[in-house]
């Protein structure tokens, strides 16, 4: 999409579900953080990440990009909105990954750090920096030997 957030188009139920999962995430993560329940808070962040992965696998924008560009645009838009929320929510746990994500999404410092902005959607046409892999896939052979 030329390095920009694609338009959301008319969202379907499949698109709305992951976005609805993002809405309570700042409170669901922030409340346990305030009580120093770090494991509970991190679990909330990971649950949102899992939800985003399910959405990505279900909508399969890597397939629809050749057959239905509008469906692909909706799926990529929803994934980017989920990553937007995760970027802010991961900050207390993964500060270096937070910084990389904020850079990729081209979030200014205030927007990236403001907890209340986590669910503010990136507008269509928002320019993104070139994608790159943030997390290396763990190879069991490397971790545990052959």
mmCIF file of N, CA and C in Angstrom:
data_model
loop_
_atom_site.group_PDB
_atom_site.id
_atom_site.type_symbol
_atom_site.label_atom_id
_atom_site.label_comp_id
_atom_site.label_asym_id
_atom_site.label_seq_id
_atom_site.Cartn_x
_atom_site.Cartn_y
_atom_site.Cartn_z
ATOM 1 N N UNK A 1 0.828 -1.204 0.000
ATOM 2 C CA UNK A 1 0.000 0.000 0.000
ATOM 3 C C UNK A 1 0.862 1.253 0.000
ATOM 4 N N UNK A 2 1.979 1.129 -0.696
ATOM 5 C CA UNK A 2 2.865 2.267 -0.924
ATOM 6 C C UNK A 2 3.410 2.854 0.376
ATOM 7 N N UNK A 3 3.615 2.002 1.376
ATOM 8 C CA UNK A 3 4.188 2.462 2.633
ATOM 9 C C UNK A 3 3.257 3.299 3.489
ATOM 10 N N UNK A 4 1.951 3.130 3.266
ATOM 11 C CA UNK A 4 0.962 3.910 4.022
ATOM 12 C C UNK A 4 -0.095 2.982 4.609
ATOM 13 N N UNK A 5 -0.765 3.476 5.631
ATOM 14 C CA UNK A 5 -1.883 2.730 6.213
ATOM 15 C C UNK A 5 -3.008 2.724 5.173
ATOM 16 N N UNK A 6 -3.468 1.529 4.781
ATOM 17 C CA UNK A 6 -4.552 1.481 3.801
ATOM 18 C C UNK A 6 -5.880 1.914 4.423
ATOM 19 N N UNK A 7 -6.822 2.336 3.589
ATOM 20 C CA UNK A 7 -8.136 2.719 4.120
ATOM 21 C C UNK A 7 -8.838 1.499 4.717
ATOM 22 N N UNK A 8 -9.626 1.721 5.778
ATOM 23 C CA UNK A 8 -10.294 0.589 6.414
ATOM 24 C C UNK A 8 -11.437 0.026 5.585
ATOM 25 N N UNK A 9 -12.007 0.834 4.720
ATOM 26 C CA UNK A 9 -13.169 0.377 3.960
ATOM 27 C C UNK A 9 -14.314 0.044 4.893
ATOM 28 N N UNK A 10 -15.384 -0.505 4.344
ATOM 29 C CA UNK A 10 -16.505 -0.913 5.205
ATOM 30 C C UNK A 10 -16.120 -2.168 5.992
ATOM 31 N N UNK A 11 -15.978 -2.007 7.283
ATOM 32 C CA UNK A 11 -15.529 -3.124 8.120
ATOM 33 C C UNK A 11 -16.639 -4.146 8.330
ATOM 34 N N UNK A 12 -16.223 -5.383 8.326
ATOM 35 C CA UNK A 12 -17.142 -6.498 8.556
ATOM 36 C C UNK A 12 -16.927 -7.001 9.987
ATOM 37 N N UNK A 13 -17.785 -7.930 10.425
ATOM 38 C CA UNK A 13 -17.671 -8.467 11.782
ATOM 39 C C UNK A 13 -16.280 -9.026 12.038
ATOM 40 N N UNK A 14 -15.721 -9.692 11.042
ATOM 41 C CA UNK A 14 -14.388 -10.269 11.150
ATOM 42 C C UNK A 14 -13.340 -9.195 11.435
ATOM 43 N N UNK A 15 -13.566 -7.991 10.915
ATOM 44 C CA UNK A 15 -12.638 -6.874 11.124
ATOM 45 C C UNK A 15 -12.870 -6.198 12.471
ATOM 46 N N UNK A 16 -14.115 -6.150 12.897
ATOM 47 C CA UNK A 16 -14.449 -5.433 14.126
ATOM 48 C C UNK A 16 -13.994 -6.166 15.393
ATOM 49 N N UNK A 17 -13.980 -7.481 15.368
ATOM 50 C CA UNK A 17 -13.643 -8.264 16.565
ATOM 51 C C UNK A 17 -12.248 -7.934 17.106
ATOM 52 N N UNK A 18 -11.199 -7.929 16.286
ATOM 53 C CA UNK A 18 -9.888 -7.593 16.862
ATOM 54 C C UNK A 18 -9.798 -6.146 17.330
ATOM 55 N N UNK A 19 -10.509 -5.252 16.676
ATOM 56 C CA UNK A 19 -10.509 -3.857 17.117
ATOM 57 C C UNK A 19 -11.216 -3.713 18.454
ATOM 58 N N UNK A 20 -12.275 -4.469 18.642
ATOM 59 C CA UNK A 20 -12.972 -4.467 19.933
ATOM 60 C C UNK A 20 -12.085 -5.038 21.036
ATOM 61 N N UNK A 21 -11.215 -5.981 20.685
ATOM 62 C CA UNK A 21 -10.289 -6.541 21.675
ATOM 63 C C UNK A 21 -9.273 -5.486 22.119
ATOM 64 N N UNK A 22 -8.971 -4.526 21.247
ATOM 65 C CA UNK A 22 -8.003 -3.468 21.586
ATOM 66 C C UNK A 22 -8.574 -2.468 22.585
ATOM 67 N N UNK A 23 -9.858 -2.188 22.503
ATOM 68 C CA UNK A 23 -10.447 -1.108 23.293
ATOM 69 C C UNK A 23 -10.232 -1.238 24.811
ATOM 70 N N UNK A 24 -10.489 -2.409 25.404
ATOM 71 C CA UNK A 24 -10.282 -2.503 26.864
ATOM 72 C C UNK A 24 -8.825 -2.772 27.270
ATOM 73 N N UNK A 25 -7.960 -3.006 26.306
ATOM 74 C CA UNK A 25 -6.584 -3.423 26.616
ATOM 75 C C UNK A 25 -5.795 -2.432 27.474
ATOM 76 N N UNK A 26 -5.884 -1.115 27.234
ATOM 77 C CA UNK A 26 -5.120 -0.211 28.113
ATOM 78 C C UNK A 26 -5.533 -0.315 29.579
ATOM 79 N N UNK A 27 -6.820 -0.389 29.861
ATOM 80 C CA UNK A 27 -7.266 -0.527 31.254
ATOM 81 C C UNK A 27 -6.941 -1.915 31.800
ATOM 82 N N UNK A 28 -7.132 -2.933 30.954
ATOM 83 C CA UNK A 28 -6.867 -4.305 31.395
ATOM 84 C C UNK A 28 -5.392 -4.527 31.681
ATOM 85 N N UNK A 29 -4.525 -3.777 31.015
ATOM 86 C CA UNK A 29 -3.087 -3.870 31.253
ATOM 87 C C UNK A 29 -2.655 -2.906 32.354
ATOM 88 N N UNK A 30 -3.203 -1.702 32.327
ATOM 89 C CA UNK A 30 -2.792 -0.660 33.272
ATOM 90 C C UNK A 30 -3.170 -0.953 34.705
ATOM 91 N N UNK A 31 -4.362 -1.490 34.934
ATOM 92 C CA UNK A 31 -4.806 -1.754 36.310
ATOM 93 C C UNK A 31 -3.871 -2.716 37.032
ATOM 94 N N UNK A 32 -3.532 -3.865 36.451
ATOM 95 C CA UNK A 32 -2.598 -4.743 37.166
ATOM 96 C C UNK A 32 -1.190 -4.144 37.292
ATOM 97 N N UNK A 33 -0.785 -3.337 36.303
ATOM 98 C CA UNK A 33 0.519 -2.670 36.415
ATOM 99 C C UNK A 33 0.561 -1.765 37.641
ATOM 100 N N UNK A 34 -0.524 -1.024 37.867
ATOM 101 C CA UNK A 34 -0.586 -0.127 39.022
ATOM 102 C C UNK A 34 -0.523 -0.884 40.340
ATOM 103 N N UNK A 35 -0.959 -2.146 40.324
ATOM 104 C CA UNK A 35 -0.917 -2.980 41.535
ATOM 105 C C UNK A 35 0.353 -3.837 41.584
ATOM 106 N N UNK A 36 1.291 -3.555 40.664
ATOM 107 C CA UNK A 36 2.552 -4.305 40.563
ATOM 108 C C UNK A 36 2.332 -5.783 40.259
ATOM 109 N N UNK A 37 1.252 -6.081 39.555
ATOM 110 C CA UNK A 37 0.967 -7.445 39.117
ATOM 111 C C UNK A 37 1.464 -7.572 37.671
ATOM 112 N N UNK A 38 2.773 -7.643 37.540
ATOM 113 C CA UNK A 38 3.401 -7.569 36.229
ATOM 114 C C UNK A 38 3.062 -8.752 35.338
ATOM 115 N N UNK A 39 2.979 -9.932 35.916
ATOM 116 C CA UNK A 39 2.658 -11.120 35.130
ATOM 117 C C UNK A 39 1.236 -11.024 34.562
ATOM 118 N N UNK A 40 0.307 -10.558 35.363
ATOM 119 C CA UNK A 40 -1.077 -10.393 34.911
ATOM 120 C C UNK A 40 -1.134 -9.357 33.787
ATOM 121 N N UNK A 41 -0.438 -8.236 33.973
ATOM 122 C CA UNK A 41 -0.433 -7.181 32.961
ATOM 123 C C UNK A 41 0.186 -7.674 31.660
ATOM 124 N N UNK A 42 1.305 -8.361 31.759
ATOM 125 C CA UNK A 42 1.960 -8.884 30.560
ATOM 126 C C UNK A 42 1.073 -9.905 29.862
ATOM 127 N N UNK A 43 0.350 -10.695 30.634
ATOM 128 C CA UNK A 43 -0.568 -11.665 30.032
ATOM 129 C C UNK A 43 -1.640 -10.955 29.210
ATOM 130 N N UNK A 44 -2.103 -9.808 29.654
ATOM 131 C CA UNK A 44 -3.090 -9.033 28.882
ATOM 132 C C UNK A 44 -2.508 -8.585 27.541
ATOM 133 N N UNK A 45 -1.267 -8.129 27.568
ATOM 134 C CA UNK A 45 -0.603 -7.711 26.331
ATOM 135 C C UNK A 45 -0.444 -8.907 25.394
ATOM 136 N N UNK A 46 -0.017 -10.022 25.936
ATOM 137 C CA UNK A 46 0.181 -11.219 25.106
ATOM 138 C C UNK A 46 -1.138 -11.741 24.554
ATOM 139 N N UNK A 47 -2.211 -11.609 25.326
ATOM 140 C CA UNK A 47 -3.530 -12.037 24.835
ATOM 141 C C UNK A 47 -3.954 -11.189 23.639
ATOM 142 N N UNK A 48 -3.695 -9.889 23.707
ATOM 143 C CA UNK A 48 -4.014 -9.017 22.574
ATOM 144 C C UNK A 48 -3.157 -9.388 21.365
ATOM 145 N N UNK A 49 -1.890 -9.704 21.585
ATOM 146 C CA UNK A 49 -1.010 -10.121 20.482
ATOM 147 C C UNK A 49 -1.524 -11.421 19.861
ATOM 148 N N UNK A 50 -1.950 -12.356 20.695
ATOM 149 C CA UNK A 50 -2.498 -13.617 20.164
ATOM 150 C C UNK A 50 -3.757 -13.355 19.351
ATOM 151 N N UNK A 51 -4.612 -12.473 19.845
ATOM 152 C CA UNK A 51 -5.828 -12.114 19.124
ATOM 153 C C UNK A 51 -5.489 -11.514 17.755
ATOM 154 N N UNK A 52 -4.475 -10.657 17.729
ATOM 155 C CA UNK A 52 -4.038 -10.077 16.462
ATOM 156 C C UNK A 52 -3.497 -11.121 15.508
ATOM 157 N N UNK A 53 -2.763 -12.096 16.037
ATOM 158 C CA UNK A 53 -2.243 -13.174 15.188
ATOM 159 C C UNK A 53 -3.367 -14.020 14.604
ATOM 160 N N UNK A 54 -4.387 -14.303 15.408
ATOM 161 C CA UNK A 54 -5.538 -15.061 14.923
ATOM 162 C C UNK A 54 -6.241 -14.283 13.813
ATOM 163 N N UNK A 55 -6.426 -13.001 14.026
ATOM 164 C CA UNK A 55 -7.070 -12.158 13.018
ATOM 165 C C UNK A 55 -6.276 -12.167 11.721
ATOM 166 N N UNK A 56 -4.966 -12.014 11.821
ATOM 167 C CA UNK A 56 -4.103 -12.009 10.639
ATOM 168 C C UNK A 56 -4.209 -13.339 9.891
ATOM 169 N N UNK A 57 -4.150 -14.445 10.633
ATOM 170 C CA UNK A 57 -4.231 -15.762 9.995
ATOM 171 C C UNK A 57 -5.599 -15.992 9.361
ATOM 172 N N UNK A 58 -6.648 -15.497 10.012
ATOM 173 C CA UNK A 58 -8.006 -15.696 9.501
ATOM 174 C C UNK A 58 -8.276 -14.863 8.254
ATOM 175 N N UNK A 59 -7.858 -13.611 8.274
ATOM 176 C CA UNK A 59 -8.141 -12.732 7.130
ATOM 177 C C UNK A 59 -7.138 -12.918 6.000
ATOM 178 N N UNK A 60 -5.972 -13.460 6.289
ATOM 179 C CA UNK A 60 -4.956 -13.835 5.306
ATOM 180 C C UNK A 60 -4.706 -12.781 4.226
ATOM 181 N N UNK A 61 -4.271 -11.581 4.617
ATOM 182 C CA UNK A 61 -4.021 -10.558 3.598
ATOM 183 C C UNK A 61 -2.942 -10.958 2.598
ATOM 184 N N UNK A 62 -2.071 -11.871 2.978
ATOM 185 C CA UNK A 62 -1.039 -12.366 2.073
ATOM 186 C C UNK A 62 -1.644 -13.176 0.930
ATOM 187 N N UNK A 63 -2.866 -13.657 1.104
ATOM 188 C CA UNK A 63 -3.581 -14.365 0.021
ATOM 189 C C UNK A 63 -4.491 -13.422 -0.746
ATOM 190 N N UNK A 64 -5.228 -12.590 -0.015
ATOM 191 C CA UNK A 64 -6.228 -11.743 -0.673
ATOM 192 C C UNK A 64 -5.614 -10.603 -1.472
ATOM 193 N N UNK A 65 -4.323 -10.333 -1.289
ATOM 194 C CA UNK A 65 -3.706 -9.222 -2.019
ATOM 195 C C UNK A 65 -3.739 -9.451 -3.524
ATOM 196 N N UNK A 66 -3.857 -10.703 -3.955
ATOM 197 C CA UNK A 66 -3.914 -10.996 -5.388
ATOM 198 C C UNK A 66 -5.336 -11.170 -5.891
ATOM 199 N N UNK A 67 -6.278 -11.409 -4.978
ATOM 200 C CA UNK A 67 -7.642 -11.709 -5.408
ATOM 201 C C UNK A 67 -8.673 -10.670 -4.987
ATOM 202 N N UNK A 68 -8.451 -9.971 -3.861
ATOM 203 C CA UNK A 68 -9.422 -9.005 -3.341
ATOM 204 C C UNK A 68 -8.666 -7.922 -2.574
ATOM 205 N N UNK A 69 -8.219 -6.905 -3.297
ATOM 206 C CA UNK A 69 -7.385 -5.869 -2.705
ATOM 207 C C UNK A 69 -8.114 -5.102 -1.601
ATOM 208 N N UNK A 70 -9.436 -4.943 -1.707
ATOM 209 C CA UNK A 70 -10.186 -4.257 -0.647
ATOM 210 C C UNK A 70 -10.167 -5.060 0.649
ATOM 211 N N UNK A 71 -10.352 -6.375 0.550
ATOM 212 C CA UNK A 71 -10.290 -7.230 1.748
ATOM 213 C C UNK A 71 -8.884 -7.220 2.328
ATOM 214 N N UNK A 72 -7.895 -7.220 1.475
ATOM 215 C CA UNK A 72 -6.507 -7.154 1.921
ATOM 216 C C UNK A 72 -6.261 -5.841 2.670
ATOM 217 N N UNK A 73 -6.745 -4.737 2.116
ATOM 218 C CA UNK A 73 -6.565 -3.422 2.750
ATOM 219 C C UNK A 73 -7.226 -3.394 4.127
ATOM 220 N N UNK A 74 -8.443 -3.940 4.230
ATOM 221 C CA UNK A 74 -9.126 -3.982 5.530
ATOM 222 C C UNK A 74 -8.312 -4.786 6.539
ATOM 223 N N UNK A 75 -7.824 -5.951 6.107
ATOM 224 C CA UNK A 75 -7.070 -6.823 7.011
ATOM 225 C C UNK A 75 -5.769 -6.153 7.467
ATOM 226 N N UNK A 76 -5.063 -5.532 6.552
ATOM 227 C CA UNK A 76 -3.806 -4.862 6.909
ATOM 228 C C UNK A 76 -4.103 -3.684 7.829
ATOM 229 N N UNK A 77 -5.167 -2.951 7.550
ATOM 230 C CA UNK A 77 -5.540 -1.827 8.402
ATOM 231 C C UNK A 77 -5.801 -2.309 9.830
ATOM 232 N N UNK A 78 -6.583 -3.360 9.980
ATOM 233 C CA UNK A 78 -6.902 -3.896 11.304
ATOM 234 C C UNK A 78 -5.629 -4.376 12.008
ATOM 235 N N UNK A 79 -4.754 -5.041 11.276
ATOM 236 C CA UNK A 79 -3.491 -5.504 11.872
ATOM 237 C C UNK A 79 -2.653 -4.322 12.349
ATOM 238 N N UNK A 80 -2.596 -3.265 11.546
ATOM 239 C CA UNK A 80 -1.825 -2.091 11.947
ATOM 240 C C UNK A 80 -2.431 -1.408 13.179
ATOM 241 N N UNK A 81 -3.753 -1.397 13.263
ATOM 242 C CA UNK A 81 -4.389 -0.795 14.445
ATOM 243 C C UNK A 81 -4.065 -1.614 15.694
ATOM 244 N N UNK A 82 -4.024 -2.939 15.531
ATOM 245 C CA UNK A 82 -3.678 -3.805 16.656
ATOM 246 C C UNK A 82 -2.219 -3.586 17.069
ATOM 247 N N UNK A 83 -1.340 -3.488 16.088
ATOM 248 C CA UNK A 83 0.073 -3.224 16.381
ATOM 249 C C UNK A 83 0.219 -1.853 17.048
ATOM 250 N N UNK A 84 -0.595 -0.906 16.610
ATOM 251 C CA UNK A 84 -0.564 0.432 17.226
ATOM 252 C C UNK A 84 -0.844 0.331 18.721
ATOM 253 N N UNK A 85 -1.877 -0.418 19.075
ATOM 254 C CA UNK A 85 -2.219 -0.587 20.493
ATOM 255 C C UNK A 85 -1.107 -1.341 21.228
ATOM 256 N N UNK A 86 -0.623 -2.405 20.624
ATOM 257 C CA UNK A 86 0.433 -3.196 21.256
ATOM 258 C C UNK A 86 1.708 -2.393 21.468
ATOM 259 N N UNK A 87 1.985 -1.484 20.565
ATOM 260 C CA UNK A 87 3.203 -0.681 20.683
ATOM 261 C C UNK A 87 3.240 0.055 22.009
ATOM 262 N N UNK A 88 2.172 0.746 22.344
ATOM 263 C CA UNK A 88 2.138 1.480 23.607
ATOM 264 C C UNK A 88 2.096 0.528 24.795
ATOM 265 N N UNK A 89 1.326 -0.532 24.696
ATOM 266 C CA UNK A 89 1.156 -1.435 25.829
ATOM 267 C C UNK A 89 2.407 -2.241 26.145
ATOM 268 N N UNK A 90 3.274 -2.450 25.158
ATOM 269 C CA UNK A 90 4.489 -3.230 25.415
ATOM 270 C C UNK A 90 5.597 -2.399 26.055
ATOM 271 N N UNK A 91 5.431 -1.090 26.058
ATOM 272 C CA UNK A 91 6.499 -0.205 26.522
ATOM 273 C C UNK A 91 7.077 -0.584 27.889
ATOM 274 N N UNK A 92 6.262 -0.859 28.920
ATOM 275 C CA UNK A 92 6.847 -1.184 30.228
ATOM 276 C C UNK A 92 7.626 -2.503 30.243
ATOM 277 N N UNK A 93 7.317 -3.396 29.304
ATOM 278 C CA UNK A 93 7.903 -4.731 29.304
ATOM 279 C C UNK A 93 9.058 -4.878 28.320
ATOM 280 N N UNK A 94 8.918 -4.242 27.163
ATOM 281 C CA UNK A 94 9.895 -4.380 26.075
ATOM 282 C C UNK A 94 10.238 -2.991 25.530
ATOM 283 N N UNK A 95 10.964 -2.202 26.303
ATOM 284 C CA UNK A 95 11.190 -0.812 25.891
ATOM 285 C C UNK A 95 11.927 -0.664 24.556
ATOM 286 N N UNK A 96 12.861 -1.561 24.265
ATOM 287 C CA UNK A 96 13.590 -1.444 23.001
ATOM 288 C C UNK A 96 12.697 -1.827 21.821
ATOM 289 N N UNK A 97 11.876 -2.850 21.994
ATOM 290 C CA UNK A 97 10.929 -3.237 20.943
ATOM 291 C C UNK A 97 9.859 -2.163 20.764
ATOM 292 N N UNK A 98 9.452 -1.564 21.870
ATOM 293 C CA UNK A 98 8.519 -0.433 21.806
ATOM 294 C C UNK A 98 9.102 0.669 20.924
ATOM 295 N N UNK A 99 10.357 1.015 21.151
ATOM 296 C CA UNK A 99 10.992 2.088 20.386
ATOM 297 C C UNK A 99 11.058 1.744 18.901
ATOM 298 N N UNK A 100 11.372 0.496 18.591
ATOM 299 C CA UNK A 100 11.433 0.075 17.181
ATOM 300 C C UNK A 100 10.053 0.139 16.539
ATOM 301 N N UNK A 101 9.035 -0.349 17.254
ATOM 302 C CA UNK A 101 7.662 -0.311 16.718
ATOM 303 C C UNK A 101 7.198 1.123 16.515
ATOM 304 N N UNK A 102 7.455 1.968 17.493
ATOM 305 C CA UNK A 102 7.048 3.374 17.379
ATOM 306 C C UNK A 102 7.711 4.021 16.172
ATOM 307 N N UNK A 103 8.962 3.659 15.925
ATOM 308 C CA UNK A 103 9.667 4.187 14.755
ATOM 309 C C UNK A 103 9.041 3.666 13.465
ATOM 310 N N UNK A 104 8.755 2.365 13.410
ATOM 311 C CA UNK A 104 8.141 1.785 12.209
ATOM 312 C C UNK A 104 6.791 2.421 11.907
ATOM 313 N N UNK A 105 6.021 2.683 12.955
ATOM 314 C CA UNK A 105 4.695 3.283 12.773
ATOM 315 C C UNK A 105 4.763 4.805 12.630
ATOM 316 N N UNK A 106 5.949 5.358 12.815
ATOM 317 C CA UNK A 106 6.158 6.808 12.741
ATOM 318 C C UNK A 106 5.265 7.547 13.732
ATOM 319 N N UNK A 107 5.286 7.072 14.963
ATOM 320 C CA UNK A 107 4.538 7.727 16.034
ATOM 321 C C UNK A 107 5.445 8.762 16.679
ATOM 322 N N UNK A 108 4.909 9.931 16.929
ATOM 323 C CA UNK A 108 5.724 10.905 17.646
ATOM 324 C C UNK A 108 5.830 10.460 19.103
ATOM 325 N N UNK A 109 6.772 11.030 19.817
ATOM 326 C CA UNK A 109 7.072 10.572 21.184
ATOM 327 C C UNK A 109 5.842 10.603 22.083
ATOM 328 N N UNK A 110 5.065 11.665 22.009
ATOM 329 C CA UNK A 110 3.879 11.780 22.873
ATOM 330 C C UNK A 110 2.833 10.726 22.519
ATOM 331 N N UNK A 111 2.574 10.568 21.236
ATOM 332 C CA UNK A 111 1.573 9.584 20.811
ATOM 333 C C UNK A 111 2.013 8.171 21.164
ATOM 334 N N UNK A 112 3.291 7.918 21.079
ATOM 335 C CA UNK A 112 3.782 6.578 21.374
ATOM 336 C C UNK A 112 3.699 6.258 22.861
ATOM 337 N N UNK A 113 3.965 7.257 23.708
ATOM 338 C CA UNK A 113 4.040 7.004 25.147
ATOM 339 C C UNK A 113 2.715 7.193 25.885
ATOM 340 N N UNK A 114 1.843 7.991 25.356
ATOM 341 C CA UNK A 114 0.595 8.298 26.063
ATOM 342 C C UNK A 114 -0.294 7.051 26.107
ATOM 343 N N UNK A 115 -0.463 6.531 27.300
ATOM 344 C CA UNK A 115 -1.247 5.306 27.493
ATOM 345 C C UNK A 115 -2.646 5.458 26.897
ATOM 346 N N UNK A 116 -3.221 6.633 27.059
ATOM 347 C CA UNK A 116 -4.581 6.870 26.573
ATOM 348 C C UNK A 116 -4.670 6.868 25.045
ATOM 349 N N UNK A 117 -3.540 6.991 24.366
ATOM 350 C CA UNK A 117 -3.570 7.025 22.902
ATOM 351 C C UNK A 117 -3.450 5.639 22.279
ATOM 352 N N UNK A 118 -3.297 4.618 23.080
ATOM 353 C CA UNK A 118 -3.056 3.268 22.561
ATOM 354 C C UNK A 118 -4.130 2.811 21.579
ATOM 355 N N UNK A 119 -5.365 3.224 21.785
ATOM 356 C CA UNK A 119 -6.439 2.768 20.904
ATOM 357 C C UNK A 119 -6.839 3.804 19.860
ATOM 358 N N UNK A 120 -6.077 4.875 19.749
ATOM 359 C CA UNK A 120 -6.339 5.839 18.676
ATOM 360 C C UNK A 120 -5.858 5.229 17.369
ATOM 361 N N UNK A 121 -6.759 5.123 16.414
ATOM 362 C CA UNK A 121 -6.404 4.473 15.163
ATOM 363 C C UNK A 121 -5.474 5.333 14.316
ATOM 364 N N UNK A 122 -4.572 4.648 13.648
ATOM 365 C CA UNK A 122 -3.738 5.320 12.661
ATOM 366 C C UNK A 122 -4.638 5.681 11.481
ATOM 367 N N UNK A 123 -4.595 6.909 11.001
ATOM 368 C CA UNK A 123 -5.477 7.286 9.905
ATOM 369 C C UNK A 123 -5.024 6.685 8.571
ATOM 370 N N UNK A 124 -5.967 6.454 7.695
ATOM 371 C CA UNK A 124 -5.637 5.997 6.344
ATOM 372 C C UNK A 124 -4.686 7.007 5.716
ATOM 373 N N UNK A 125 -3.678 6.505 5.058
ATOM 374 C CA UNK A 125 -2.711 7.369 4.412
ATOM 375 C C UNK A 125 -1.523 7.730 5.287
ATOM 376 N N UNK A 126 -1.582 7.384 6.573
ATOM 377 C CA UNK A 126 -0.465 7.663 7.486
ATOM 378 C C UNK A 126 0.775 6.937 6.959
ATOM 379 N N UNK A 127 1.842 7.664 6.747
ATOM 380 C CA UNK A 127 3.077 7.069 6.223
ATOM 381 C C UNK A 127 3.755 6.217 7.281
ATOM 382 N N UNK A 128 4.239 5.058 6.845
ATOM 383 C CA UNK A 128 4.949 4.117 7.704
ATOM 384 C C UNK A 128 6.403 4.023 7.246
ATOM 385 N N UNK A 129 7.277 3.699 8.141
ATOM 386 C CA UNK A 129 8.654 3.416 7.753
ATOM 387 C C UNK A 129 8.720 2.000 7.199
ATOM 388 N N UNK A 130 9.733 1.684 6.421
ATOM 389 C CA UNK A 130 9.838 0.330 5.855
ATOM 390 C C UNK A 130 9.803 -0.742 6.939
ATOM 391 N N UNK A 131 9.067 -1.800 6.662
ATOM 392 C CA UNK A 131 8.916 -2.901 7.619
ATOM 393 C C UNK A 131 10.237 -3.630 7.803
ATOM 394 N N UNK A 132 10.409 -4.157 9.008
ATOM 395 C CA UNK A 132 11.558 -5.012 9.295
ATOM 396 C C UNK A 132 11.150 -5.966 10.417
ATOM 397 N N UNK A 133 11.864 -7.043 10.526
ATOM 398 C CA UNK A 133 11.552 -8.046 11.540
ATOM 399 C C UNK A 133 12.007 -7.536 12.902
ATOM 400 N N UNK A 134 11.092 -7.573 13.862
ATOM 401 C CA UNK A 134 11.405 -7.116 15.223
ATOM 402 C C UNK A 134 11.903 -8.245 16.113
ATOM 403 N N UNK A 135 11.320 -9.406 15.949
ATOM 404 C CA UNK A 135 11.644 -10.530 16.813
ATOM 405 C C UNK A 135 12.086 -11.711 15.962
ATOM 406 N N UNK A 136 13.254 -12.222 16.261
ATOM 407 C CA UNK A 136 13.759 -13.391 15.562
ATOM 408 C C UNK A 136 12.986 -14.614 16.044
ATOM 409 N N UNK A 137 12.592 -15.460 15.105
ATOM 410 C CA UNK A 137 11.915 -16.692 15.469
ATOM 411 C C UNK A 137 12.914 -17.593 16.195
ATOM 412 N N UNK A 138 12.491 -18.099 17.331
ATOM 413 C CA UNK A 138 13.377 -18.950 18.123
ATOM 414 C C UNK A 138 13.467 -20.338 17.505
ATOM 415 N N UNK A 139 14.673 -20.818 17.361
ATOM 416 C CA UNK A 139 14.929 -22.136 16.816
ATOM 417 C C UNK A 139 15.252 -23.066 17.985
ATOM 418 N N UNK A 140 14.428 -24.095 18.205
ATOM 419 C CA UNK A 140 14.676 -25.000 19.334
ATOM 420 C C UNK A 140 16.072 -25.620 19.293
ATOM 421 N N UNK A 141 16.605 -25.892 18.106
ATOM 422 C CA UNK A 141 17.938 -26.479 18.001
ATOM 423 C C UNK A 141 18.993 -25.523 18.541
ATOM 424 N N UNK A 142 18.800 -24.223 18.269
ATOM 425 C CA UNK A 142 19.749 -23.228 18.785
ATOM 426 C C UNK A 142 19.646 -23.120 20.303
ATOM 427 N N UNK A 143 18.419 -23.229 20.814
ATOM 428 C CA UNK A 143 18.215 -23.084 22.254
ATOM 429 C C UNK A 143 18.665 -24.294 23.051
ATOM 430 N N UNK A 144 18.335 -25.465 22.521
ATOM 431 C CA UNK A 144 18.524 -26.682 23.301
ATOM 432 C C UNK A 144 19.521 -27.659 22.684
ATOM 433 N N UNK A 145 20.111 -27.318 21.558
ATOM 434 C CA UNK A 145 21.027 -28.238 20.883
ATOM 435 C C UNK A 145 20.262 -29.267 20.081
ATOM 436 N N UNK A 146 20.990 -30.086 19.384
ATOM 437 C CA UNK A 146 20.332 -31.108 18.532
ATOM 438 C C UNK A 146 19.863 -32.286 19.296
#
